[in-house]
Amino acid sequence: MPGFELFGDKERAHVNDVLDSGVLMRYGFDGARTHWKAKELENALADRMGIKHVQLVSSGTAALTVALASAGVGAGDEVIIPNFTFVATFESILALGAIPIMVNIDDTLTLDPEAVKLAINSKTKAIMPVHMCGSMADLSALKNICDTYGLLLIEDACQAIGGSYQGKPLGSYGDLGCFSFDYVKTITCGEGGAVVTNNATYHKNADHFSDHGHDHIGSDRGAEAHPFLGYNYRISELHAAVGLAQIARLDDFIAIQKKHYSVLRDALSKIPEVTFRRVPEGGVESYAFLNFFLPTAALAKNAHTALTNGGVDACFYWYDNNWHYHKKWDHLKNLKSLGSLPKEVKDQLPNYETTDFSKSDHWMGRTISCLIKLSWDTATLEKRATDMTRIISEVLAQES
């Protein structure tokens, strides 16, 4: 991760197909068109994910928004999410006038099913687990909760393509799944995303909603009907062309990530104080990140600083991160917006300044995440494993 590390002739060939034709837009211009890159990528993703329907969109954020809208989530509906995620998760919910209900995570670094149960009320419409850093929540437990209460299960798999749970690719387990193909994902379109589902109605809704409500019936785009309101979340043929080359390489990328992940994990496993994120039984990570715990938050923070100062890049201490943990989301807590937000949002959003997130803090404060790069050669990987082991051991020794 990310796929741009290994750009090559395949990506260039698909992009040149588009440039040679001059048709960069996904829809229309059929007389001049010699390619259908977006449609080809949707078919390839459906085949790879073992799912019936795929709708490409312009970003992972668009995918989340379109997925929610396609399943009927709207003003006043509440969607349960983890407080360790990316800001796009709550942005997509707010964009529809719905309410993001953040709850605690557990040692999977994703939704705690017990916390989810406590957050359900008559306004709850969906549960959205976020497969952060390449691994998943206890999806079977969440699915049982959804079945019990009649809720949607919408997977935010934007950081976890290539992982699986109980033999199903992540993103294909719930009612809908969402992927991001931005520049730093395991496979990239530069910018792009996808909604996947086995539900034909949700797919039809996503197809229309993501293109201004066009029903895409007939061969004259200007004469198409608009069954309902929609917006512009389209992907371009240029972006889809890059993704079409990358999806063909996904299994190779995952194999490389697993190899590099395993070397680092084996090295850190020799340090008794280091433990690792729990992967639910039946789950297989995408190996995009190696996530591990130190005994205390102070040790984790000191170790992260020492790793950075020691030249070990791409390690993250999410507990103090602006983008991924609730602590610094003042714009959400205070509903800072350029325009007036819906009354439902103002009335229903919990007071996140006073919400008890101590259970999440327990895990996040102790967590360091290491991005797994595709481009490491053997010497670089071995040096990294040696340096990480030495630096963390030194920090632990200083504190003992």
mmCIF file of C-alpha atoms in Angstrom:
data_model
loop_
_atom_site.group_PDB
_atom_site.id
_atom_site.type_symbol
_atom_site.label_atom_id
_atom_site.label_comp_id
_atom_site.label_asym_id
_atom_site.label_seq_id
_atom_site.Cartn_x
_atom_site.Cartn_y
_atom_site.Cartn_z
ATOM 1 C CA MET A 1 0.000 0.000 0.000
ATOM 2 C CA PRO A 2 -0.380 2.298 -1.851
ATOM 3 C CA GLY A 3 -0.738 1.052 -5.402
ATOM 4 C CA PHE A 4 0.872 4.126 -6.939
ATOM 5 C CA GLU A 5 4.225 2.769 -5.741
ATOM 6 C CA LEU A 6 4.116 0.229 -8.561
ATOM 7 C CA PHE A 7 2.623 2.200 -11.446
ATOM 8 C CA GLY A 8 3.760 0.816 -14.789
ATOM 9 C CA ASP A 9 2.975 0.041 -18.405
ATOM 10 C CA LYS A 10 -0.477 -1.427 -17.706
ATOM 11 C CA GLU A 11 -1.739 1.793 -16.160
ATOM 12 C CA ARG A 12 -0.244 3.850 -19.001
ATOM 13 C CA ALA A 13 -1.836 1.634 -21.654
ATOM 14 C CA HIS A 14 -5.348 1.986 -20.215
ATOM 15 C CA VAL A 15 -4.966 5.748 -19.757
ATOM 16 C CA ASN A 16 -3.673 6.144 -23.306
ATOM 17 C CA ASP A 17 -6.751 4.309 -24.607
ATOM 18 C CA VAL A 18 -8.860 7.078 -23.108
ATOM 19 C CA LEU A 19 -6.621 9.916 -24.239
ATOM 20 C CA ASP A 20 -6.446 8.546 -27.771
ATOM 21 C CA SER A 21 -10.242 8.540 -28.059
ATOM 22 C CA GLY A 22 -10.661 11.928 -26.405
ATOM 23 C CA VAL A 23 -13.753 10.719 -24.480
ATOM 24 C CA LEU A 24 -12.983 11.327 -20.824
ATOM 25 C CA MET A 25 -16.560 11.260 -19.473
ATOM 26 C CA ARG A 26 -18.159 8.067 -18.278
ATOM 27 C CA TYR A 27 -21.551 8.626 -19.921
ATOM 28 C CA GLY A 28 -22.545 9.657 -23.445
ATOM 29 C CA PHE A 29 -20.450 10.465 -26.543
ATOM 30 C CA ASP A 30 -20.990 6.910 -27.757
ATOM 31 C CA GLY A 31 -20.224 7.756 -31.379
ATOM 32 C CA ALA A 32 -16.663 8.779 -30.537
ATOM 33 C CA ARG A 33 -16.113 6.227 -27.797
ATOM 34 C CA THR A 34 -13.821 3.209 -28.167
ATOM 35 C CA HIS A 35 -13.762 2.215 -24.492
ATOM 36 C CA TRP A 36 -15.963 1.692 -21.449
ATOM 37 C CA LYS A 37 -13.342 1.735 -18.701
ATOM 38 C CA ALA A 38 -15.746 2.443 -15.840
ATOM 39 C CA LYS A 39 -18.057 -0.386 -16.854
ATOM 40 C CA GLU A 40 -15.102 -2.754 -17.276
ATOM 41 C CA LEU A 41 -13.812 -1.832 -13.822
ATOM 42 C CA GLU A 42 -17.247 -2.378 -12.292
ATOM 43 C CA ASN A 43 -17.370 -5.845 -13.838
ATOM 44 C CA ALA A 44 -13.858 -6.655 -12.634
ATOM 45 C CA LEU A 45 -14.680 -5.493 -9.104
ATOM 46 C CA ALA A 46 -17.915 -7.497 -9.055
ATOM 47 C CA ASP A 47 -15.986 -10.599 -10.093
ATOM 48 C CA ARG A 48 -13.203 -10.023 -7.558
ATOM 49 C CA MET A 49 -15.627 -9.243 -4.712
ATOM 50 C CA GLY A 50 -18.057 -12.032 -5.539
ATOM 51 C CA ILE A 51 -20.887 -9.505 -5.570
ATOM 52 C CA LYS A 52 -23.719 -8.823 -8.017
ATOM 53 C CA HIS A 53 -23.607 -5.044 -8.357
ATOM 54 C CA VAL A 54 -20.927 -2.340 -8.355
ATOM 55 C CA GLN A 55 -21.361 1.403 -8.876
ATOM 56 C CA LEU A 56 -18.213 3.431 -9.415
ATOM 57 C CA VAL A 57 -18.185 6.970 -8.023
ATOM 58 C CA SER A 58 -15.765 9.857 -7.656
ATOM 59 C CA SER A 59 -14.325 9.095 -4.207
ATOM 60 C CA GLY A 60 -14.645 6.992 -1.090
ATOM 61 C CA THR A 61 -16.583 9.823 0.517
ATOM 62 C CA ALA A 62 -18.957 9.778 -2.444
ATOM 63 C CA ALA A 63 -19.305 6.015 -2.059
ATOM 64 C CA LEU A 64 -20.390 6.370 1.574
ATOM 65 C CA THR A 65 -22.835 9.153 0.732
ATOM 66 C CA VAL A 66 -24.318 7.292 -2.230
ATOM 67 C CA ALA A 67 -24.588 4.027 -0.286
ATOM 68 C CA LEU A 68 -26.456 5.685 2.567
ATOM 69 C CA ALA A 69 -28.791 7.572 0.228
ATOM 70 C CA SER A 70 -29.422 4.488 -1.891
ATOM 71 C CA ALA A 71 -30.683 2.619 1.153
ATOM 72 C CA GLY A 72 -32.966 5.474 2.175
ATOM 73 C CA VAL A 73 -30.938 7.077 4.963
ATOM 74 C CA GLY A 74 -31.919 10.728 5.333
ATOM 75 C CA ALA A 75 -32.733 13.593 7.642
ATOM 76 C CA GLY A 76 -33.026 12.609 11.287
ATOM 77 C CA ASP A 77 -31.862 9.017 10.800
ATOM 78 C CA GLU A 78 -29.041 7.942 13.090
ATOM 79 C CA VAL A 79 -26.031 5.969 11.889
ATOM 80 C CA ILE A 80 -23.736 4.301 14.423
ATOM 81 C CA ILE A 81 -20.022 4.652 13.657
ATOM 82 C CA PRO A 82 -16.731 4.162 15.523
ATOM 83 C CA ASN A 83 -14.849 7.153 16.924
ATOM 84 C CA PHE A 84 -11.692 5.891 15.206
ATOM 85 C CA THR A 85 -12.275 6.407 11.505
ATOM 86 C CA PHE A 86 -11.645 9.019 8.819
ATOM 87 C CA VAL A 87 -13.600 12.274 8.804
ATOM 88 C CA ALA A 88 -15.365 11.213 5.587
ATOM 89 C CA THR A 89 -17.433 8.732 7.598
ATOM 90 C CA PHE A 90 -19.320 11.398 9.530
ATOM 91 C CA GLU A 91 -19.156 13.890 6.634
ATOM 92 C CA SER A 92 -21.147 11.536 4.413
ATOM 93 C CA ILE A 93 -23.794 11.067 7.099
ATOM 94 C CA LEU A 94 -24.133 14.791 7.762
ATOM 95 C CA ALA A 95 -24.376 15.489 4.028
ATOM 96 C CA LEU A 96 -27.725 13.686 4.042
ATOM 97 C CA GLY A 97 -29.034 15.406 7.155
ATOM 98 C CA ALA A 98 -28.527 12.211 9.151
ATOM 99 C CA ILE A 99 -26.821 11.978 12.532
ATOM 100 C CA PRO A 100 -23.438 10.300 13.157
ATOM 101 C CA ILE A 101 -23.584 8.466 16.476
ATOM 102 C CA MET A 102 -20.024 7.717 17.561
ATOM 103 C CA VAL A 103 -19.384 4.859 19.957
ATOM 104 C CA ASN A 104 -16.375 3.141 21.492
ATOM 105 C CA ILE A 105 -14.047 0.697 19.800
ATOM 106 C CA ASP A 106 -12.516 -2.459 21.230
ATOM 107 C CA ASP A 107 -9.244 -4.320 20.667
ATOM 108 C CA THR A 108 -10.122 -4.829 16.997
ATOM 109 C CA LEU A 109 -9.710 -1.019 16.704
ATOM 110 C CA THR A 110 -13.211 -1.000 15.247
ATOM 111 C CA LEU A 111 -16.798 -0.977 16.531
ATOM 112 C CA ASP A 112 -17.415 -2.611 19.898
ATOM 113 C CA PRO A 113 -20.691 -4.581 19.472
ATOM 114 C CA GLU A 114 -21.653 -3.976 23.106
ATOM 115 C CA ALA A 115 -21.256 -0.221 22.642
ATOM 116 C CA VAL A 116 -23.352 -0.448 19.484
ATOM 117 C CA LYS A 117 -26.232 -2.112 21.341
ATOM 118 C CA LEU A 118 -26.312 0.672 23.920
ATOM 119 C CA ALA A 119 -26.566 3.334 21.198
ATOM 120 C CA ILE A 120 -29.597 1.908 19.370
ATOM 121 C CA ASN A 121 -32.910 3.745 19.604
ATOM 122 C CA SER A 122 -36.019 4.299 17.491
ATOM 123 C CA LYS A 123 -34.137 6.685 15.170
ATOM 124 C CA THR A 124 -31.255 4.305 14.427
ATOM 125 C CA LYS A 125 -31.228 3.332 10.740
ATOM 126 C CA ALA A 126 -27.802 1.808 10.120
ATOM 127 C CA ILE A 127 -24.613 0.505 11.640
ATOM 128 C CA MET A 128 -21.449 1.422 9.778
ATOM 129 C CA PRO A 129 -18.335 -0.512 10.830
ATOM 130 C CA VAL A 130 -15.123 1.004 9.481
ATOM 131 C CA HIS A 131 -12.401 -1.498 8.626
ATOM 132 C CA MET A 132 -9.593 0.826 9.627
ATOM 133 C CA CYS A 133 -6.000 0.028 8.751
ATOM 134 C CA GLY A 134 -6.806 -3.179 6.903
ATOM 135 C CA SER A 135 -8.821 -5.216 9.404
ATOM 136 C CA MET A 136 -12.426 -5.695 10.405
ATOM 137 C CA ALA A 137 -14.909 -5.508 13.241
ATOM 138 C CA ASP A 138 -16.743 -8.511 14.701
ATOM 139 C CA LEU A 139 -19.022 -8.523 11.668
ATOM 140 C CA SER A 140 -21.089 -11.551 12.637
ATOM 141 C CA ALA A 141 -21.968 -9.912 15.967
ATOM 142 C CA LEU A 142 -22.882 -6.677 14.185
ATOM 143 C CA LYS A 143 -24.926 -8.570 11.604
ATOM 144 C CA ASN A 144 -26.883 -10.275 14.398
ATOM 145 C CA ILE A 145 -27.593 -6.883 15.945
ATOM 146 C CA CYS A 146 -28.795 -5.538 12.591
ATOM 147 C CA ASP A 147 -31.037 -8.547 12.071
ATOM 148 C CA THR A 148 -32.481 -8.208 15.566
ATOM 149 C CA TYR A 149 -33.307 -4.516 15.244
ATOM 150 C CA GLY A 150 -34.019 -4.333 11.505
ATOM 151 C CA LEU A 151 -31.013 -2.127 10.736
ATOM 152 C CA LEU A 152 -28.772 -1.729 7.708
ATOM 153 C CA LEU A 153 -25.184 -2.957 7.849
ATOM 154 C CA ILE A 154 -23.026 -0.709 5.675
ATOM 155 C CA GLU A 155 -19.314 -1.541 5.526
ATOM 156 C CA ASP A 156 -16.794 1.252 5.171
ATOM 157 C CA ALA A 157 -14.043 -0.880 3.640
ATOM 158 C CA CYS A 158 -12.146 2.078 2.199
ATOM 159 C CA GLN A 159 -8.911 1.046 3.930
ATOM 160 C CA ALA A 160 -9.305 -2.700 3.682
ATOM 161 C CA ILE A 161 -9.698 -3.895 0.098
ATOM 162 C CA GLY A 162 -8.281 -7.399 -0.198
ATOM 163 C CA GLY A 163 -9.217 -8.476 3.322
ATOM 164 C CA SER A 164 -11.946 -11.022 4.030
ATOM 165 C CA TYR A 165 -14.286 -12.297 6.728
ATOM 166 C CA GLN A 166 -15.690 -15.807 6.866
ATOM 167 C CA GLY A 167 -14.534 -16.305 3.293
ATOM 168 C CA LYS A 168 -16.252 -13.170 1.974
ATOM 169 C CA PRO A 169 -14.269 -10.169 0.734
ATOM 170 C CA LEU A 170 -14.590 -7.202 3.057
ATOM 171 C CA GLY A 171 -17.265 -4.898 1.699
ATOM 172 C CA SER A 172 -19.435 -7.807 0.531
ATOM 173 C CA TYR A 173 -20.627 -8.993 3.941
ATOM 174 C CA GLY A 174 -23.170 -6.265 4.737
ATOM 175 C CA ASP A 175 -26.098 -4.778 2.856
ATOM 176 C CA LEU A 176 -23.728 -2.394 1.106
ATOM 177 C CA GLY A 177 -19.970 -1.907 1.046
ATOM 178 C CA CYS A 178 -17.854 1.103 0.189
ATOM 179 C CA PHE A 179 -14.336 1.433 -1.192
ATOM 180 C CA SER A 180 -11.951 4.296 -1.793
ATOM 181 C CA PHE A 181 -9.485 4.363 -4.656
ATOM 182 C CA ASP A 182 -7.747 7.613 -3.793
ATOM 183 C CA TYR A 183 -4.050 8.108 -4.332
ATOM 184 C CA VAL A 184 -2.865 6.373 -1.144
ATOM 185 C CA LYS A 185 -5.034 3.242 -1.207
ATOM 186 C CA THR A 186 -3.897 -0.315 -1.974
ATOM 187 C CA ILE A 187 -5.317 0.079 -5.464
ATOM 188 C CA THR A 188 -5.864 3.572 -6.784
ATOM 189 C CA CYS A 189 -7.678 5.453 -9.506
ATOM 190 C CA GLY A 190 -5.990 8.676 -8.398
ATOM 191 C CA GLU A 191 -9.442 9.658 -7.164
ATOM 192 C CA GLY A 192 -12.380 7.259 -7.081
ATOM 193 C CA GLY A 193 -14.591 4.965 -5.075
ATOM 194 C CA ALA A 194 -17.178 2.209 -5.371
ATOM 195 C CA VAL A 195 -20.435 1.050 -3.824
ATOM 196 C CA VAL A 196 -21.001 -2.709 -3.865
ATOM 197 C CA THR A 197 -24.195 -4.612 -3.052
ATOM 198 C CA ASN A 198 -26.239 -7.690 -3.827
ATOM 199 C CA ASN A 199 -29.443 -5.655 -3.600
ATOM 200 C CA ALA A 200 -30.721 -4.686 -7.063
ATOM 201 C CA THR A 201 -32.799 -1.782 -5.749
ATOM 202 C CA TYR A 202 -29.891 -0.240 -3.869
ATOM 203 C CA HIS A 203 -27.750 -0.583 -6.984
ATOM 204 C CA LYS A 204 -30.361 1.042 -9.214
ATOM 205 C CA ASN A 205 -30.680 3.876 -6.730
ATOM 206 C CA ALA A 206 -26.902 4.309 -6.588
ATOM 207 C CA ASP A 207 -26.669 4.337 -10.388
ATOM 208 C CA HIS A 208 -29.242 7.121 -10.655
ATOM 209 C CA PHE A 209 -28.354 9.129 -7.542
ATOM 210 C CA SER A 210 -24.665 9.389 -8.465
ATOM 211 C CA ASP A 211 -25.496 10.973 -11.854
ATOM 212 C CA HIS A 212 -28.045 13.739 -11.160
ATOM 213 C CA GLY A 213 -30.885 11.208 -11.029
ATOM 214 C CA HIS A 214 -30.440 10.058 -14.658
ATOM 215 C CA ASP A 215 -32.194 6.733 -15.228
ATOM 216 C CA HIS A 216 -29.689 5.737 -17.970
ATOM 217 C CA ILE A 217 -32.438 4.264 -20.159
ATOM 218 C CA GLY A 218 -32.000 4.556 -23.918
ATOM 219 C CA SER A 219 -29.138 5.918 -25.994
ATOM 220 C CA ASP A 220 -29.903 9.649 -25.810
ATOM 221 C CA ARG A 221 -28.482 11.058 -22.590
ATOM 222 C CA GLY A 222 -30.351 14.330 -23.039
ATOM 223 C CA ALA A 223 -33.683 12.515 -23.167
ATOM 224 C CA GLU A 224 -33.161 10.398 -20.050
ATOM 225 C CA ALA A 225 -35.743 10.698 -17.294
ATOM 226 C CA HIS A 226 -35.043 11.659 -13.682
ATOM 227 C CA PRO A 227 -37.069 9.438 -11.330
ATOM 228 C CA PHE A 228 -35.705 11.259 -8.276
ATOM 229 C CA LEU A 229 -33.205 13.916 -7.242
ATOM 230 C CA GLY A 230 -29.545 13.087 -7.594
ATOM 231 C CA TYR A 231 -26.145 14.709 -7.518
ATOM 232 C CA ASN A 232 -22.845 14.489 -9.381
ATOM 233 C CA TYR A 233 -20.677 11.740 -7.925
ATOM 234 C CA ARG A 234 -19.498 10.362 -11.280
ATOM 235 C CA ILE A 235 -16.067 8.875 -11.893
ATOM 236 C CA SER A 236 -14.249 9.794 -15.109
ATOM 237 C CA GLU A 237 -12.988 7.334 -17.698
ATOM 238 C CA LEU A 238 -9.419 8.486 -17.029
ATOM 239 C CA HIS A 239 -9.666 7.606 -13.343
ATOM 240 C CA ALA A 240 -11.412 4.319 -14.099
ATOM 241 C CA ALA A 241 -8.655 3.460 -16.587
ATOM 242 C CA VAL A 242 -6.027 3.629 -13.848
ATOM 243 C CA GLY A 243 -8.202 1.494 -11.562
ATOM 244 C CA LEU A 244 -8.787 -1.098 -14.264
ATOM 245 C CA ALA A 245 -5.055 -1.740 -14.449
ATOM 246 C CA GLN A 246 -4.729 -1.755 -10.669
ATOM 247 C CA ILE A 247 -7.556 -4.211 -9.923
ATOM 248 C CA ALA A 248 -5.794 -6.776 -12.096
ATOM 249 C CA ARG A 249 -2.792 -6.406 -9.791
ATOM 250 C CA LEU A 250 -4.662 -6.497 -6.459
ATOM 251 C CA ASP A 251 -3.810 -10.080 -5.537
ATOM 252 C CA ASP A 252 -0.135 -9.417 -6.256
ATOM 253 C CA PHE A 253 -0.239 -6.289 -4.109
ATOM 254 C CA ILE A 254 -1.888 -8.168 -1.220
ATOM 255 C CA ALA A 255 0.742 -10.924 -1.427
ATOM 256 C CA ILE A 256 3.515 -8.334 -1.190
ATOM 257 C CA GLN A 257 1.816 -6.605 1.740
ATOM 258 C CA LYS A 258 1.416 -9.911 3.573
ATOM 259 C CA LYS A 259 5.099 -10.753 3.073
ATOM 260 C CA HIS A 260 6.285 -7.369 4.356
ATOM 261 C CA TYR A 261 3.753 -7.350 7.202
ATOM 262 C CA SER A 262 4.858 -10.818 8.319
ATOM 263 C CA VAL A 263 8.544 -9.866 8.472
ATOM 264 C CA LEU A 264 7.812 -6.865 10.689
ATOM 265 C CA ARG A 265 5.329 -8.700 12.891
ATOM 266 C CA ASP A 266 7.722 -11.615 13.419
ATOM 267 C CA ALA A 267 10.430 -9.172 14.483
ATOM 268 C CA LEU A 268 8.215 -7.251 16.920
ATOM 269 C CA SER A 269 6.768 -10.480 18.329
ATOM 270 C CA LYS A 270 10.130 -11.053 20.020
ATOM 271 C CA ILE A 271 9.453 -8.082 22.305
ATOM 272 C CA PRO A 272 7.339 -9.433 25.210
ATOM 273 C CA GLU A 273 5.632 -6.090 25.886
ATOM 274 C CA VAL A 274 4.341 -5.754 22.320
ATOM 275 C CA THR A 275 0.890 -7.169 21.569
ATOM 276 C CA PHE A 276 -1.175 -6.955 18.411
ATOM 277 C CA ARG A 277 -4.610 -5.864 17.341
ATOM 278 C CA ARG A 278 -7.221 -8.623 17.499
ATOM 279 C CA VAL A 279 -8.463 -9.920 14.174
ATOM 280 C CA PRO A 280 -11.890 -11.557 14.644
ATOM 281 C CA GLU A 281 -12.053 -15.306 14.128
ATOM 282 C CA GLY A 282 -12.617 -16.016 10.464
ATOM 283 C CA GLY A 283 -11.049 -12.716 9.425
ATOM 284 C CA VAL A 284 -8.046 -12.157 7.177
ATOM 285 C CA GLU A 285 -6.419 -8.733 7.123
ATOM 286 C CA SER A 286 -5.468 -6.903 3.973
ATOM 287 C CA TYR A 287 -2.048 -6.387 5.574
ATOM 288 C CA ALA A 288 -2.127 -2.689 4.691
ATOM 289 C CA PHE A 289 -0.951 -1.741 8.201
ATOM 290 C CA LEU A 290 0.719 -3.488 11.111
ATOM 291 C CA ASN A 291 -1.111 -2.349 14.253
ATOM 292 C CA PHE A 292 0.371 -3.074 17.665
ATOM 293 C CA PHE A 293 -0.054 -2.074 21.311
ATOM 294 C CA LEU A 294 2.471 -1.048 23.943
ATOM 295 C CA PRO A 295 1.675 -1.365 27.652
ATOM 296 C CA THR A 296 0.811 2.302 28.234
ATOM 297 C CA ALA A 297 -0.119 5.393 26.244
ATOM 298 C CA ALA A 298 3.045 7.164 27.443
ATOM 299 C CA LEU A 299 5.228 4.345 26.144
ATOM 300 C CA ALA A 300 3.405 4.288 22.804
ATOM 301 C CA LYS A 301 3.819 8.038 22.352
ATOM 302 C CA ASN A 302 7.491 7.924 23.317
ATOM 303 C CA ALA A 303 8.100 4.960 21.021
ATOM 304 C CA HIS A 304 6.411 6.728 18.116
ATOM 305 C CA THR A 305 8.586 9.804 18.663
ATOM 306 C CA ALA A 306 11.709 7.657 18.882
ATOM 307 C CA LEU A 307 10.799 5.776 15.691
ATOM 308 C CA THR A 308 10.303 9.040 13.832
ATOM 309 C CA ASN A 309 13.553 10.500 15.149
ATOM 310 C CA GLY A 310 15.286 7.241 14.288
ATOM 311 C CA GLY A 311 14.366 7.513 10.620
ATOM 312 C CA VAL A 312 11.551 4.946 10.626
ATOM 313 C CA ASP A 313 8.905 6.637 8.512
ATOM 314 C CA ALA A 314 5.215 5.853 7.921
ATOM 315 C CA CYS A 315 4.435 5.003 11.554
ATOM 316 C CA PHE A 316 1.370 6.678 13.004
ATOM 317 C CA TYR A 317 0.161 7.515 16.506
ATOM 318 C CA TRP A 318 -3.533 7.919 15.767
ATOM 319 C CA TYR A 319 -4.420 9.056 19.282
ATOM 320 C CA ASP A 320 -3.109 12.561 18.490
ATOM 321 C CA ASN A 321 -4.107 12.572 14.812
ATOM 322 C CA ASN A 322 -6.301 15.356 13.385
ATOM 323 C CA TRP A 323 -7.987 13.235 10.713
ATOM 324 C CA HIS A 324 -8.709 9.882 12.302
ATOM 325 C CA TYR A 325 -9.648 10.154 15.999
ATOM 326 C CA HIS A 326 -12.444 12.085 17.684
ATOM 327 C CA LYS A 327 -10.224 14.082 20.053
ATOM 328 C CA LYS A 328 -9.482 16.855 17.549
ATOM 329 C CA TRP A 329 -12.778 16.922 15.649
ATOM 330 C CA ASP A 330 -13.888 20.285 17.010
ATOM 331 C CA HIS A 331 -15.585 21.098 13.699
ATOM 332 C CA LEU A 332 -17.931 18.149 14.297
ATOM 333 C CA LYS A 333 -18.390 18.725 18.011
ATOM 334 C CA ASN A 334 -19.255 22.388 17.467
ATOM 335 C CA LEU A 335 -21.044 21.875 14.125
ATOM 336 C CA LYS A 336 -18.887 24.442 12.358
ATOM 337 C CA SER A 337 -20.372 24.741 8.883
ATOM 338 C CA LEU A 338 -20.405 27.278 6.063
ATOM 339 C CA GLY A 339 -24.190 27.083 5.929
ATOM 340 C CA SER A 340 -26.973 26.333 8.348
ATOM 341 C CA LEU A 341 -27.246 22.641 9.169
ATOM 342 C CA PRO A 342 -30.589 20.793 9.352
ATOM 343 C CA LYS A 343 -32.585 21.113 12.542
ATOM 344 C CA GLU A 344 -32.409 17.361 13.034
ATOM 345 C CA VAL A 345 -28.619 17.488 13.160
ATOM 346 C CA LYS A 346 -28.578 20.386 15.614
ATOM 347 C CA ASP A 347 -31.165 18.762 17.860
ATOM 348 C CA GLN A 348 -29.917 15.168 17.806
ATOM 349 C CA LEU A 349 -26.119 15.313 17.657
ATOM 350 C CA PRO A 350 -24.778 14.125 21.022
ATOM 351 C CA ASN A 351 -22.497 16.334 23.075
ATOM 352 C CA TYR A 352 -19.208 14.754 22.088
ATOM 353 C CA GLU A 353 -17.299 17.042 24.454
ATOM 354 C CA THR A 354 -18.715 15.099 27.389
ATOM 355 C CA THR A 355 -19.218 11.621 25.886
ATOM 356 C CA ASP A 356 -17.268 8.925 27.706
ATOM 357 C CA PHE A 357 -14.773 7.523 25.209
ATOM 358 C CA SER A 358 -12.378 6.157 27.827
ATOM 359 C CA LYS A 359 -12.670 2.616 26.445
ATOM 360 C CA SER A 360 -11.518 3.828 23.039
ATOM 361 C CA ASP A 361 -8.767 5.916 24.638
ATOM 362 C CA HIS A 362 -7.503 2.770 26.358
ATOM 363 C CA TRP A 363 -6.819 1.143 22.987
ATOM 364 C CA MET A 364 -5.945 4.137 20.836
ATOM 365 C CA GLY A 365 -3.555 5.640 23.343
ATOM 366 C CA ARG A 366 -1.478 2.462 23.259
ATOM 367 C CA THR A 367 -1.596 1.889 19.486
ATOM 368 C CA ILE A 368 1.096 2.443 16.862
ATOM 369 C CA SER A 369 0.263 1.712 13.222
ATOM 370 C CA CYS A 370 2.916 1.022 10.614
ATOM 371 C CA LEU A 371 2.016 1.482 6.950
ATOM 372 C CA ILE A 372 3.125 -1.471 4.843
ATOM 373 C CA LYS A 373 4.754 -0.290 1.629
ATOM 374 C CA LEU A 374 4.836 -2.249 -1.601
ATOM 375 C CA SER A 375 8.116 -0.745 -2.764
ATOM 376 C CA TRP A 376 10.399 -1.957 0.027
ATOM 377 C CA ASP A 377 13.219 -4.187 -1.182
ATOM 378 C CA THR A 378 14.593 -6.965 1.013
ATOM 379 C CA ALA A 379 17.404 -4.891 2.473
ATOM 380 C CA THR A 380 15.087 -1.986 3.312
ATOM 381 C CA LEU A 381 12.565 -4.306 4.936
ATOM 382 C CA GLU A 382 15.170 -6.117 7.031
ATOM 383 C CA LYS A 383 16.710 -2.844 8.187
ATOM 384 C CA ARG A 384 13.289 -1.544 9.109
ATOM 385 C CA ALA A 385 12.523 -4.645 11.166
ATOM 386 C CA THR A 386 15.876 -4.366 12.951
ATOM 387 C CA ASP A 387 15.514 -0.628 13.598
ATOM 388 C CA MET A 388 11.945 -0.911 14.880
ATOM 389 C CA THR A 389 12.829 -3.734 17.249
ATOM 390 C CA ARG A 390 15.890 -1.911 18.572
ATOM 391 C CA ILE A 391 14.202 1.466 19.027
ATOM 392 C CA ILE A 392 11.100 0.095 20.757
ATOM 393 C CA SER A 393 13.229 -2.117 23.031
ATOM 394 C CA GLU A 394 15.327 0.918 23.988
ATOM 395 C CA VAL A 395 12.240 2.950 24.871
ATOM 396 C CA LEU A 396 10.894 0.101 26.999
ATOM 397 C CA ALA A 397 14.255 -0.302 28.751
ATOM 398 C CA GLN A 398 14.410 3.415 29.579
ATOM 399 C CA GLU A 399 11.007 3.224 31.252
ATOM 400 C CA SER A 400 11.677 0.094 33.296
#
